[in-house]
Amino acid sequence: MRRGQLLETGKPDELMQSHEQQTLEGVFLELSEERDFCDIHQYSHETKKLSVPGVKSISLFCLCVGRKLTGLPIAFVTREYDRPGTATEIILTKIDRIIFNIIEYDSLMDAQHSLDIGRTSGIIDIGGNFTKELYHKMTNCSYTEPVRLHDSQLSVYLDRTNQQFVYTVGEEFMKILKTFDVDYNDAQITQSNKTLITFPNSLDGNGDVEFTYFMAPGIILSIIFFMTMAVTALSLVTERCEGTQDRIWVTGVKSSEIIFSQMIVHSVVLIIQISIVLFTALYVFKIPCIGHLLYVALLCFAQGFCGMTFGLVLSSIFATEINAHQVTISTFYPVLLLCGRN
């Protein structure tokens, strides 16, 4: 026995024979060294688990969520042969080649085949009289003939199984078509910096905000809350299983002092965790912070304090680590859904 814990049980002769020692003191020394090595390894492993997940979570969120789609393969079919100065040429020059990978095809049938086999994600189809009919449509405002109406339209066929892809394509083509203008003197369609439709910024912020910026506050608070709750939910359970809590009660320590000491220790860990998460989000991934950084840190600390107290409640109720883990995991989605849209 060492520090109130049994290292190994058995008869003296069997212990000395199994550990190949001549005396019981040698057996005790060997068992103590093994236990110290295991404790050091476990402590370093737990410290690594405490520091790494917060950084990994916020890094994966900033890298994977809300990024613009790039390199989308799009089949391009046009039957306009004289391209210079036409609307087709304007569209090709205005398309963002970082977002779209334009693959030209001679016929709509070939483009349809590439879409069917998954080589492309969409088709842009432009008729042979697109520029002429588009000019007449814009000058005459409407068409009664279905054939001429179809020739004046740019047909886009998309793979609608991916809604983010559909929204990205629609947004980009709206930007392109907003820069078209009609030159009535030369009877041609030209590029223009003027737009017929404007979308001013909203009153409560910038209208051109990435999805990552919209999701960042909720993700940061969720990471801090659940990481703190997961750590504190096992603190009292571990002490109870190791017998540390019984020895503390024997020394005359009050329950309020135990809770107060737990809150101090985990508050220090919480402050370190908040610093790492905010540094990773604001300075590494350049997520804008509109407002004072101190208020953001206080809000994160308040959220983490709620997670810490909730974890201590769970730790005081359950007697085993398995039950505490199960309840901690099961509370993830209910708490997340109660947080609102973030």
Short mmCIF file of C-alpha atoms in Angstrom, two decimals:
data_model
loop_
_atom_site.label_atom_id
_atom_site.label_comp_id
_atom_site.label_asym_id
_atom_site.label_seq_id
_atom_site.Cartn_x
_atom_site.Cartn_y
_atom_site.Cartn_z
CA MET A 1 0.00 0.00 0.00
CA ARG A 2 1.17 3.50 -0.87
CA ARG A 3 -0.62 6.82 -0.25
CA GLY A 4 -3.77 4.98 0.74
CA GLN A 5 -3.89 2.86 -2.43
CA LEU A 6 -3.12 -0.80 -2.91
CA LEU A 7 -0.31 -1.33 -5.40
CA GLU A 8 -0.65 -5.11 -5.59
CA THR A 9 -2.00 -7.95 -3.43
CA GLY A 10 -0.57 -11.43 -2.90
CA LYS A 11 1.58 -13.59 -0.69
CA PRO A 12 5.14 -12.33 -0.01
CA ASP A 13 6.81 -15.28 -1.70
CA GLU A 14 4.61 -14.96 -4.80
CA LEU A 15 5.23 -11.21 -5.04
CA MET A 16 9.01 -11.61 -4.82
CA GLN A 17 8.94 -14.42 -7.38
CA SER A 18 6.71 -12.58 -9.89
CA HIS A 19 8.82 -9.40 -9.71
CA GLU A 20 12.15 -11.28 -9.49
CA GLN A 21 13.20 -9.48 -6.32
CA GLN A 22 14.98 -10.79 -3.21
CA THR A 23 13.11 -8.64 -0.69
CA LEU A 24 9.69 -7.06 -0.28
CA GLU A 25 11.36 -3.63 -0.24
CA GLY A 26 12.56 -4.26 -3.79
CA VAL A 27 9.04 -5.25 -4.85
CA PHE A 28 7.64 -2.09 -3.25
CA LEU A 29 10.26 0.09 -4.97
CA GLU A 30 9.51 -1.45 -8.38
CA LEU A 31 5.74 -1.02 -7.99
CA SER A 32 6.19 2.58 -6.80
CA GLU A 33 8.36 3.45 -9.80
CA GLU A 34 5.82 1.90 -12.18
CA ARG A 35 2.98 3.84 -10.55
CA ASP A 36 4.91 7.13 -10.69
CA PHE A 37 5.65 6.59 -14.39
CA CYS A 38 1.98 5.85 -15.12
CA ASP A 39 0.87 8.94 -13.17
CA ILE A 40 3.30 11.19 -15.07
CA HIS A 41 2.23 9.74 -18.43
CA GLN A 42 -1.46 10.09 -17.52
CA TYR A 43 -0.97 13.68 -16.33
CA SER A 44 0.84 14.72 -19.52
CA HIS A 45 -1.81 13.00 -21.62
CA GLU A 46 -4.64 14.76 -19.76
CA THR A 47 -2.86 18.12 -20.07
CA LYS A 48 -2.55 17.58 -23.81
CA LYS A 49 -6.23 16.68 -24.02
CA LEU A 50 -7.17 19.87 -22.17
CA SER A 51 -5.14 22.21 -24.38
CA VAL A 52 -5.52 20.70 -27.85
CA PRO A 53 -9.30 20.14 -28.45
CA GLY A 54 -10.24 23.81 -28.15
CA VAL A 55 -7.67 24.83 -30.75
CA LYS A 56 -8.58 21.89 -32.99
CA SER A 57 -12.30 22.69 -32.82
CA ILE A 58 -12.03 26.38 -33.67
CA SER A 59 -9.38 25.66 -36.35
CA LEU A 60 -11.52 23.03 -38.07
CA PHE A 61 -14.53 25.37 -37.96
CA CYS A 62 -12.65 28.31 -39.49
CA LEU A 63 -11.07 26.11 -42.17
CA CYS A 64 -14.12 24.06 -43.18
CA VAL A 65 -17.31 26.07 -42.54
CA GLY A 66 -18.44 29.04 -44.61
CA ARG A 67 -15.64 29.07 -47.16
CA LYS A 68 -16.43 30.05 -50.73
CA LEU A 69 -16.62 27.23 -53.20
CA THR A 70 -13.72 27.15 -55.66
CA GLY A 71 -12.88 25.21 -58.79
CA LEU A 72 -16.48 24.29 -59.64
CA PRO A 73 -16.50 22.50 -63.03
CA ILE A 74 -19.11 24.11 -65.31
CA ALA A 75 -19.86 23.04 -68.88
CA PHE A 76 -20.16 26.02 -71.26
CA VAL A 77 -22.07 25.66 -74.54
CA THR A 78 -22.55 28.53 -76.99
CA ARG A 79 -23.62 28.63 -80.61
CA GLU A 80 -22.52 32.23 -81.23
CA TYR A 81 -19.57 32.01 -83.61
CA ASP A 82 -18.63 35.68 -83.83
CA ARG A 83 -17.70 36.19 -80.17
CA PRO A 84 -15.79 39.52 -80.00
CA GLY A 85 -18.08 42.23 -78.62
CA THR A 86 -20.99 39.86 -77.98
CA ALA A 87 -22.77 39.23 -74.71
CA THR A 88 -21.22 35.76 -74.65
CA GLU A 89 -17.72 37.25 -74.62
CA ILE A 90 -18.71 39.65 -71.84
CA ILE A 91 -20.04 36.77 -69.74
CA LEU A 92 -16.85 34.77 -70.24
CA THR A 93 -14.65 37.69 -69.21
CA LYS A 94 -16.78 38.47 -66.15
CA ILE A 95 -16.90 34.90 -64.81
CA ASP A 96 -14.66 34.44 -61.78
CA ARG A 97 -12.23 31.71 -62.83
CA ILE A 98 -11.26 31.04 -59.21
CA ILE A 99 -14.80 29.94 -58.40
CA PHE A 100 -15.67 28.36 -61.77
CA ASN A 101 -13.64 26.02 -63.92
CA ILE A 102 -15.17 26.62 -67.36
CA ILE A 103 -15.09 23.61 -69.69
CA GLU A 104 -16.34 24.41 -73.20
CA TYR A 105 -18.32 21.86 -75.21
CA ASP A 106 -19.47 21.94 -78.83
CA SER A 107 -22.98 20.64 -78.22
CA LEU A 108 -25.53 20.50 -75.44
CA MET A 109 -25.61 16.71 -75.71
CA ASP A 110 -21.91 16.42 -74.82
CA ALA A 111 -22.37 18.82 -71.91
CA GLN A 112 -25.37 16.82 -70.69
CA HIS A 113 -23.28 13.64 -70.80
CA SER A 114 -20.54 15.25 -68.72
CA LEU A 115 -23.15 16.31 -66.16
CA ASP A 116 -24.64 12.81 -66.03
CA ILE A 117 -21.31 11.12 -65.34
CA GLY A 118 -20.34 13.71 -62.71
CA ARG A 119 -17.52 15.38 -64.63
CA THR A 120 -19.24 18.78 -64.36
CA SER A 121 -21.67 20.26 -61.84
CA GLY A 122 -23.68 22.45 -64.17
CA ILE A 123 -24.27 23.63 -67.74
CA ILE A 124 -24.40 27.15 -69.18
CA ASP A 125 -26.26 27.12 -72.49
CA ILE A 126 -26.24 30.18 -74.78
CA GLY A 127 -28.14 30.23 -78.07
CA GLY A 128 -26.83 31.34 -81.45
CA ASN A 129 -28.79 34.65 -81.46
CA PHE A 130 -28.32 35.41 -77.77
CA THR A 131 -26.78 38.89 -78.16
CA LYS A 132 -29.23 40.05 -80.84
CA GLU A 133 -32.35 38.76 -79.12
CA LEU A 134 -31.20 40.03 -75.72
CA TYR A 135 -30.77 43.52 -77.17
CA HIS A 136 -34.25 43.45 -78.70
CA LYS A 137 -35.73 42.12 -75.48
CA MET A 138 -34.17 44.91 -73.43
CA THR A 139 -35.31 47.59 -75.88
CA ASN A 140 -38.83 46.22 -76.45
CA CYS A 141 -39.27 45.12 -72.81
CA SER A 142 -41.12 41.88 -73.68
CA TYR A 143 -41.58 39.11 -76.23
CA THR A 144 -44.63 37.27 -77.45
CA GLU A 145 -42.81 34.65 -79.52
CA PRO A 146 -41.56 31.74 -77.36
CA VAL A 147 -38.63 31.01 -79.72
CA ARG A 148 -37.24 34.54 -79.56
CA LEU A 149 -37.82 34.60 -75.80
CA HIS A 150 -35.82 31.39 -75.40
CA ASP A 151 -32.98 32.73 -77.55
CA SER A 152 -32.71 35.83 -75.36
CA GLN A 153 -32.28 33.79 -72.18
CA LEU A 154 -29.18 32.30 -70.66
CA SER A 155 -30.05 28.77 -69.57
CA VAL A 156 -28.23 27.36 -66.55
CA TYR A 157 -28.73 23.70 -65.63
CA LEU A 158 -27.45 22.84 -62.16
CA ASP A 159 -26.99 19.80 -59.96
CA ARG A 160 -29.52 20.73 -57.27
CA THR A 161 -28.43 18.07 -54.80
CA ASN A 162 -25.98 20.64 -53.40
CA GLN A 163 -27.87 23.76 -52.31
CA GLN A 164 -24.71 25.70 -51.43
CA PHE A 165 -23.50 25.16 -54.98
CA VAL A 166 -26.82 26.46 -56.37
CA TYR A 167 -26.68 29.59 -54.19
CA THR A 168 -23.06 30.28 -55.17
CA VAL A 169 -23.78 30.01 -58.90
CA GLY A 170 -26.90 32.18 -58.60
CA GLU A 171 -25.04 34.87 -56.67
CA GLU A 172 -22.15 35.01 -59.13
CA PHE A 173 -24.39 35.24 -62.20
CA MET A 174 -26.48 37.96 -60.58
CA LYS A 175 -23.27 39.96 -60.19
CA ILE A 176 -22.43 39.38 -63.86
CA LEU A 177 -25.85 40.31 -65.26
CA LYS A 178 -26.03 43.45 -63.12
CA THR A 179 -23.05 44.88 -65.06
CA PHE A 180 -24.74 44.65 -68.48
CA ASP A 181 -25.79 47.81 -70.25
CA VAL A 182 -27.36 48.50 -73.65
CA ASP A 183 -25.71 50.96 -76.04
CA TYR A 184 -28.67 52.25 -78.08
CA ASN A 185 -26.46 54.11 -80.54
CA ASP A 186 -24.37 51.12 -81.62
CA ALA A 187 -27.13 48.58 -80.99
CA GLN A 188 -24.95 46.37 -78.82
CA ILE A 189 -24.65 45.22 -75.23
CA THR A 190 -21.65 46.52 -73.30
CA GLN A 191 -20.19 46.34 -69.85
CA SER A 192 -21.07 49.06 -67.42
CA ASN A 193 -20.15 50.05 -63.90
CA LYS A 194 -23.73 51.21 -63.41
CA THR A 195 -26.25 48.75 -62.08
CA LEU A 196 -30.00 48.76 -62.50
CA ILE A 197 -30.47 47.08 -59.11
CA THR A 198 -28.59 47.98 -55.94
CA PHE A 199 -28.39 46.03 -52.70
CA PRO A 200 -27.35 48.48 -49.95
CA ASN A 201 -25.87 47.24 -46.70
CA SER A 202 -28.35 46.35 -44.01
CA LEU A 203 -28.92 48.69 -41.09
CA ASP A 204 -27.54 46.23 -38.52
CA GLY A 205 -24.19 45.48 -40.17
CA ASN A 206 -22.34 44.70 -43.35
CA GLY A 207 -24.42 42.97 -45.99
CA ASP A 208 -21.43 41.12 -47.50
CA VAL A 209 -20.60 38.89 -44.52
CA GLU A 210 -19.14 35.42 -44.86
CA PHE A 211 -20.99 32.52 -43.30
CA THR A 212 -17.95 31.85 -41.11
CA TYR A 213 -18.30 35.26 -39.45
CA PHE A 214 -22.00 34.64 -38.84
CA MET A 215 -21.38 31.27 -37.16
CA ALA A 216 -18.21 32.19 -35.23
CA PRO A 217 -19.80 33.64 -32.03
CA GLY A 218 -22.02 30.61 -31.46
CA ILE A 219 -19.24 28.15 -32.24
CA ILE A 220 -16.77 29.87 -29.89
CA LEU A 221 -19.26 29.93 -27.01
CA SER A 222 -20.25 26.31 -27.64
CA ILE A 223 -16.62 25.16 -27.62
CA ILE A 224 -15.89 26.98 -24.36
CA PHE A 225 -19.09 25.76 -22.67
CA PHE A 226 -18.80 22.09 -23.56
CA MET A 227 -15.03 21.82 -23.07
CA THR A 228 -15.34 23.27 -19.56
CA MET A 229 -18.34 21.09 -18.76
CA ALA A 230 -16.54 17.95 -19.95
CA VAL A 231 -13.52 18.67 -17.75
CA THR A 232 -15.41 19.54 -14.55
CA ALA A 233 -17.92 16.69 -14.93
CA LEU A 234 -15.14 14.21 -14.09
CA SER A 235 -13.30 16.11 -11.35
CA LEU A 236 -15.29 14.99 -8.28
CA VAL A 237 -15.97 11.57 -9.81
CA THR A 238 -12.24 10.92 -10.24
CA GLU A 239 -11.48 12.04 -6.68
CA ARG A 240 -14.23 9.79 -5.36
CA CYS A 241 -12.99 6.76 -7.30
CA GLU A 242 -9.36 7.26 -6.23
CA GLY A 243 -10.28 7.72 -2.57
CA THR A 244 -8.98 11.28 -2.44
CA GLN A 245 -12.34 12.67 -1.38
CA ASP A 246 -12.58 10.33 1.64
CA ARG A 247 -9.15 11.39 2.87
CA ILE A 248 -10.16 15.05 2.43
CA TRP A 249 -13.27 14.55 4.57
CA VAL A 250 -11.16 12.91 7.30
CA THR A 251 -8.89 15.97 7.52
CA GLY A 252 -11.89 18.15 8.35
CA VAL A 253 -12.22 20.08 5.09
CA LYS A 254 -15.68 21.58 4.56
CA SER A 255 -17.79 20.96 1.46
CA SER A 256 -17.85 24.67 0.63
CA GLU A 257 -14.05 24.73 0.66
CA ILE A 258 -13.90 21.77 -1.74
CA ILE A 259 -16.28 23.43 -4.19
CA PHE A 260 -14.46 26.75 -3.87
CA SER A 261 -11.09 25.11 -4.59
CA GLN A 262 -12.53 23.29 -7.61
CA MET A 263 -13.94 26.53 -9.00
CA ILE A 264 -10.63 28.35 -8.56
CA VAL A 265 -8.63 25.64 -10.33
CA HIS A 266 -11.07 25.27 -13.21
CA SER A 267 -11.45 29.05 -13.55
CA VAL A 268 -7.71 29.31 -14.21
CA VAL A 269 -8.00 26.55 -16.82
CA LEU A 270 -11.03 28.35 -18.30
CA ILE A 271 -9.14 31.64 -18.66
CA ILE A 272 -6.28 29.87 -20.43
CA GLN A 273 -8.72 28.09 -22.73
CA ILE A 274 -10.55 31.34 -23.59
CA SER A 275 -7.25 33.03 -24.40
CA ILE A 276 -6.20 30.21 -26.73
CA VAL A 277 -9.58 30.01 -28.52
CA LEU A 278 -9.92 33.78 -29.00
CA PHE A 279 -6.32 34.12 -30.17
CA THR A 280 -6.84 31.33 -32.71
CA ALA A 281 -10.12 32.79 -34.00
CA LEU A 282 -9.30 36.52 -34.02
CA TYR A 283 -5.61 36.61 -34.87
CA VAL A 284 -4.85 33.37 -36.68
CA PHE A 285 -8.00 33.20 -38.84
CA LYS A 286 -8.67 36.99 -38.82
CA ILE A 287 -12.32 36.80 -37.75
CA PRO A 288 -13.39 40.43 -37.18
CA CYS A 289 -14.30 41.55 -33.68
CA ILE A 290 -16.72 44.50 -33.77
CA GLY A 291 -16.54 45.90 -30.27
CA HIS A 292 -14.28 45.77 -27.25
CA LEU A 293 -12.28 42.58 -26.80
CA LEU A 294 -12.74 42.74 -23.02
CA TYR A 295 -16.53 42.41 -23.38
CA VAL A 296 -16.05 39.40 -25.64
CA ALA A 297 -13.74 37.77 -23.09
CA LEU A 298 -16.19 38.45 -20.25
CA LEU A 299 -19.05 36.95 -22.26
CA CYS A 300 -16.94 33.85 -22.96
CA PHE A 301 -15.99 33.60 -19.28
CA ALA A 302 -19.65 33.83 -18.22
CA GLN A 303 -20.57 31.07 -20.67
CA GLY A 304 -17.64 28.93 -19.52
CA PHE A 305 -18.58 29.53 -15.88
CA CYS A 306 -22.07 28.19 -16.62
CA GLY A 307 -20.51 25.09 -18.18
CA MET A 308 -18.19 24.70 -15.19
CA THR A 309 -21.01 24.83 -12.63
CA PHE A 310 -23.14 22.46 -14.71
CA GLY A 311 -20.22 20.03 -14.90
CA LEU A 312 -19.71 20.18 -11.12
CA VAL A 313 -23.40 19.41 -10.60
CA LEU A 314 -23.11 16.34 -12.84
CA SER A 315 -19.90 15.33 -11.09
CA SER A 316 -21.58 15.47 -7.68
CA ILE A 317 -24.60 13.42 -8.81
CA PHE A 318 -22.98 10.47 -10.61
CA ALA A 319 -20.59 7.99 -9.03
CA THR A 320 -18.84 6.59 -12.11
CA GLU A 321 -17.01 8.18 -15.02
CA ILE A 322 -19.08 6.26 -17.58
CA ASN A 323 -22.37 7.73 -16.32
CA ALA A 324 -20.89 11.23 -16.21
CA HIS A 325 -19.62 10.86 -19.79
CA GLN A 326 -22.99 9.61 -21.04
CA VAL A 327 -24.94 12.48 -19.49
CA THR A 328 -22.38 15.04 -20.72
CA ILE A 329 -22.69 13.79 -24.30
CA SER A 330 -26.49 13.56 -24.12
CA THR A 331 -26.80 17.21 -23.05
CA PHE A 332 -24.91 18.49 -26.10
CA TYR A 333 -27.79 18.82 -28.58
CA PRO A 334 -30.49 20.02 -26.12
CA VAL A 335 -28.26 22.84 -24.90
CA LEU A 336 -27.21 23.65 -28.48
CA LEU A 337 -30.83 23.84 -29.66
CA LEU A 338 -31.79 26.08 -26.74
CA CYS A 339 -29.04 28.54 -27.72
CA GLY A 340 -31.04 29.85 -30.70
CA ARG A 341 -29.96 30.24 -34.33
CA ASN A 342 -26.22 30.11 -33.53
#
